[in-house]
Amino acid sequence: MSVDLEELRRLRRSRDRMDREYAQPLDVAALARTALMSPAHFSRRFREVYSETPYSYLMTRRIERAKALLRRGDLSVTEVCFAVGCTSLGSFSTRFTELVGESPSAYRARDHEEIAVVPPCQMMVLTRPRKGQGGTESNRI
């Protein structure tokens, strides 16, 4: 796989947009325009460079943010689902469970005091959902 620096910058621009605008309706066509690529080429290259599809990357960001909102405990699962940009509670719950290893309701109900002392700069790394690792202790925070 060969990636020139300009193409990498454009892909990073789209990835950064997903990080910033995760709660907005984003589709491959819009992200491809940000990267100045066709949708098919963008999807192919994004997966080659980042080892996951644009959709998977976006959903991971959304679930990451959902975990933070659920830990607060003041929003329902449905409110969190819509706050992070998901439009289907069923799809949100399925993806959350797949990445985190437990349902959003179970995650919200669990005691999160064990991470109350974790510095915010380390919280993102500690709580990042990882596909294929659902249910592991590092993913259950």
Short mmCIF file of the C-alpha atoms (twelve columns), coordinates in Angstrom:
data_MODEL
# 
_entry.id   MODEL 
# 
loop_
_atom_site.group_PDB 
_atom_site.id 
_atom_site.type_symbol 
_atom_site.label_atom_id 
_atom_site.label_alt_id 
_atom_site.label_comp_id 
_atom_site.label_asym_id 
_atom_site.label_seq_id 
_atom_site.Cartn_x 
_atom_site.Cartn_y 
_atom_site.Cartn_z 
_atom_site.pdbx_PDB_model_num 
ATOM 1   C CA . MET A 1   0.000   0.000  0.000  1 
ATOM 2   C CA . SER A 2   1.441   3.310  -1.077 1 
ATOM 3   C CA . VAL A 3   0.041   6.569  0.267  1 
ATOM 4   C CA . ASP A 4   1.393   9.925  -0.746 1 
ATOM 5   C CA . LEU A 5   1.484   12.661 1.867  1 
ATOM 6   C CA . GLU A 6   -1.194  14.776 0.196  1 
ATOM 7   C CA . GLU A 7   -3.619  11.868 0.054  1 
ATOM 8   C CA . LEU A 8   -2.893  11.080 3.702  1 
ATOM 9   C CA . ARG A 9   -3.605  14.712 4.651  1 
ATOM 10  C CA . ARG A 10  -6.946  14.578 2.849  1 
ATOM 11  C CA . LEU A 11  -7.889  11.294 4.546  1 
ATOM 12  C CA . ARG A 12  -6.875  12.745 7.907  1 
ATOM 13  C CA . ARG A 13  -9.044  15.793 7.198  1 
ATOM 14  C CA . SER A 14  -12.068 13.508 6.820  1 
ATOM 15  C CA . ARG A 15  -11.157 11.514 9.913  1 
ATOM 16  C CA . ASP A 16  -10.783 14.751 11.888 1 
ATOM 17  C CA . ARG A 17  -14.197 15.835 10.621 1 
ATOM 18  C CA . MET A 18  -15.685 12.602 11.996 1 
ATOM 19  C CA . ASP A 19  -13.992 13.271 15.339 1 
ATOM 20  C CA . ARG A 20  -15.446 16.799 15.477 1 
ATOM 21  C CA . GLU A 21  -18.853 16.270 13.891 1 
ATOM 22  C CA . TYR A 22  -19.668 12.736 15.088 1 
ATOM 23  C CA . ALA A 23  -23.183 13.824 16.155 1 
ATOM 24  C CA . GLN A 24  -24.001 15.245 12.711 1 
ATOM 25  C CA . PRO A 25  -25.443 13.199 9.860  1 
ATOM 26  C CA . LEU A 26  -22.327 12.151 7.960  1 
ATOM 27  C CA . ASP A 27  -22.254 9.803  5.013  1 
ATOM 28  C CA . VAL A 28  -19.466 8.482  2.833  1 
ATOM 29  C CA . ALA A 29  -20.266 10.954 0.045  1 
ATOM 30  C CA . ALA A 30  -19.888 13.954 2.378  1 
ATOM 31  C CA . LEU A 31  -16.687 12.585 3.897  1 
ATOM 32  C CA . ALA A 32  -15.301 11.812 0.439  1 
ATOM 33  C CA . ARG A 33  -15.949 15.421 -0.608 1 
ATOM 34  C CA . THR A 34  -13.950 16.559 2.434  1 
ATOM 35  C CA . ALA A 35  -11.076 14.355 1.225  1 
ATOM 36  C CA . LEU A 36  -11.534 15.505 -2.391 1 
ATOM 37  C CA . MET A 37  -12.093 11.915 -3.554 1 
ATOM 38  C CA . SER A 38  -14.863 9.866  -5.088 1 
ATOM 39  C CA . PRO A 39  -16.899 7.914  -2.493 1 
ATOM 40  C CA . ALA A 40  -15.612 4.528  -3.705 1 
ATOM 41  C CA . HIS A 41  -11.971 5.612  -3.752 1 
ATOM 42  C CA . PHE A 42  -12.324 7.312  -0.361 1 
ATOM 43  C CA . SER A 43  -13.830 4.198  1.240  1 
ATOM 44  C CA . ARG A 44  -11.156 1.956  -0.233 1 
ATOM 45  C CA . ARG A 45  -8.251  4.190  0.766  1 
ATOM 46  C CA . PHE A 46  -9.634  4.981  4.240  1 
ATOM 47  C CA . ARG A 47  -9.878  1.263  4.982  1 
ATOM 48  C CA . GLU A 48  -6.368  0.623  3.664  1 
ATOM 49  C CA . VAL A 49  -4.842  3.444  5.696  1 
ATOM 50  C CA . TYR A 50  -6.830  3.143  8.961  1 
ATOM 51  C CA . SER A 51  -7.682  -0.600 8.878  1 
ATOM 52  C CA . GLU A 52  -11.405 0.045  9.253  1 
ATOM 53  C CA . THR A 53  -14.212 1.490  7.174  1 
ATOM 54  C CA . PRO A 54  -15.283 5.113  7.545  1 
ATOM 55  C CA . TYR A 55  -18.604 3.899  9.015  1 
ATOM 56  C CA . SER A 56  -16.835 1.742  11.588 1 
ATOM 57  C CA . TYR A 57  -14.552 4.631  12.582 1 
ATOM 58  C CA . LEU A 58  -17.505 7.020  12.949 1 
ATOM 59  C CA . MET A 59  -19.518 4.538  15.001 1 
ATOM 60  C CA . THR A 60  -16.557 3.945  17.298 1 
ATOM 61  C CA . ARG A 61  -16.342 7.695  17.942 1 
ATOM 62  C CA . ARG A 62  -20.092 7.803  18.616 1 
ATOM 63  C CA . ILE A 63  -19.937 4.869  21.029 1 
ATOM 64  C CA . GLU A 64  -16.927 6.427  22.755 1 
ATOM 65  C CA . ARG A 65  -18.928 9.598  23.381 1 
ATOM 66  C CA . ALA A 66  -22.010 7.591  24.353 1 
ATOM 67  C CA . LYS A 67  -20.017 5.840  27.063 1 
ATOM 68  C CA . ALA A 68  -19.085 9.207  28.575 1 
ATOM 69  C CA . LEU A 69  -22.702 10.397 28.505 1 
ATOM 70  C CA . LEU A 70  -23.985 7.136  29.986 1 
ATOM 71  C CA . ARG A 71  -21.437 7.316  32.825 1 
ATOM 72  C CA . ARG A 72  -22.890 10.697 33.811 1 
ATOM 73  C CA . GLY A 73  -26.228 8.976  34.365 1 
ATOM 74  C CA . ASP A 74  -28.476 11.978 33.720 1 
ATOM 75  C CA . LEU A 75  -29.626 10.954 30.216 1 
ATOM 76  C CA . SER A 76  -31.643 7.943  29.123 1 
ATOM 77  C CA . VAL A 77  -30.194 5.491  26.625 1 
ATOM 78  C CA . THR A 78  -32.539 6.897  23.969 1 
ATOM 79  C CA . GLU A 79  -31.406 10.463 24.654 1 
ATOM 80  C CA . VAL A 80  -27.768 9.390  24.442 1 
ATOM 81  C CA . CYS A 81  -28.426 7.531  21.193 1 
ATOM 82  C CA . PHE A 82  -29.743 10.663 19.514 1 
ATOM 83  C CA . ALA A 83  -27.194 12.976 21.202 1 
ATOM 84  C CA . VAL A 84  -24.312 11.108 19.544 1 
ATOM 85  C CA . GLY A 85  -25.884 11.194 16.089 1 
ATOM 86  C CA . CYS A 86  -27.467 7.765  15.824 1 
ATOM 87  C CA . THR A 87  -30.968 7.622  14.358 1 
ATOM 88  C CA . SER A 88  -31.886 4.052  15.310 1 
ATOM 89  C CA . LEU A 89  -31.963 2.946  18.936 1 
ATOM 90  C CA . GLY A 90  -31.765 -0.700 17.839 1 
ATOM 91  C CA . SER A 91  -28.665 -0.180 15.690 1 
ATOM 92  C CA . PHE A 92  -27.068 1.946  18.407 1 
ATOM 93  C CA . SER A 93  -27.703 -0.708 21.076 1 
ATOM 94  C CA . THR A 94  -26.430 -3.495 18.850 1 
ATOM 95  C CA . ARG A 95  -23.225 -1.660 17.961 1 
ATOM 96  C CA . PHE A 96  -22.687 -0.512 21.567 1 
ATOM 97  C CA . THR A 97  -23.038 -4.083 22.824 1 
ATOM 98  C CA . GLU A 98  -20.720 -5.370 20.083 1 
ATOM 99  C CA . LEU A 99  -17.980 -2.866 20.947 1 
ATOM 100 C CA . VAL A 100 -18.352 -2.577 24.709 1 
ATOM 101 C CA . GLY A 101 -19.471 -6.079 25.655 1 
ATOM 102 C CA . GLU A 102 -22.629 -5.057 27.468 1 
ATOM 103 C CA . SER A 103 -25.825 -3.222 26.600 1 
ATOM 104 C CA . PRO A 104 -26.055 0.559  26.968 1 
ATOM 105 C CA . SER A 105 -28.576 0.104  29.804 1 
ATOM 106 C CA . ALA A 106 -26.292 -2.270 31.705 1 
ATOM 107 C CA . TYR A 107 -23.335 0.068  31.149 1 
ATOM 108 C CA . ARG A 108 -25.338 3.066  32.401 1 
ATOM 109 C CA . ALA A 109 -26.536 1.183  35.504 1 
ATOM 110 C CA . ARG A 110 -23.060 -0.037 36.466 1 
ATOM 111 C CA . ASP A 111 -20.979 1.755  39.083 1 
ATOM 112 C CA . HIS A 112 -18.260 3.833  37.406 1 
ATOM 113 C CA . GLU A 113 -16.532 5.048  40.558 1 
ATOM 114 C CA . GLU A 114 -13.397 3.019  39.755 1 
ATOM 115 C CA . ILE A 115 -12.501 5.505  37.022 1 
ATOM 116 C CA . ALA A 116 -13.417 8.677  38.878 1 
ATOM 117 C CA . VAL A 117 -9.735  9.233  39.674 1 
ATOM 118 C CA . VAL A 118 -8.498  8.743  36.107 1 
ATOM 119 C CA . PRO A 119 -7.119  11.985 34.621 1 
ATOM 120 C CA . PRO A 120 -9.212  13.224 31.670 1 
ATOM 121 C CA . CYS A 121 -6.187  13.044 29.367 1 
ATOM 122 C CA . GLN A 122 -6.054  9.276  29.901 1 
ATOM 123 C CA . MET A 123 -9.821  8.647  29.971 1 
ATOM 124 C CA . MET A 124 -10.201 8.534  26.182 1 
ATOM 125 C CA . VAL A 125 -7.548  5.859  25.765 1 
ATOM 126 C CA . LEU A 126 -8.836  3.853  28.715 1 
ATOM 127 C CA . THR A 127 -12.472 3.878  27.613 1 
ATOM 128 C CA . ARG A 128 -12.016 3.594  23.811 1 
ATOM 129 C CA . PRO A 129 -14.267 0.842  22.441 1 
ATOM 130 C CA . ARG A 130 -12.463 -1.791 20.382 1 
ATOM 131 C CA . LYS A 131 -14.228 -4.164 18.044 1 
ATOM 132 C CA . GLY A 132 -13.573 -7.786 18.845 1 
ATOM 133 C CA . GLN A 133 -12.657 -7.035 22.433 1 
ATOM 134 C CA . GLY A 134 -16.147 -6.598 23.861 1 
ATOM 135 C CA . GLY A 135 -16.390 -7.695 27.443 1 
ATOM 136 C CA . THR A 136 -12.707 -7.383 28.291 1 
ATOM 137 C CA . GLU A 137 -11.993 -5.497 31.462 1 
ATOM 138 C CA . SER A 138 -10.180 -2.666 29.671 1 
ATOM 139 C CA . ASN A 139 -13.214 -2.248 27.455 1 
ATOM 140 C CA . ARG A 140 -15.768 -2.380 30.254 1 
ATOM 141 C CA . ILE A 141 -14.824 0.920  31.843 1 
# 
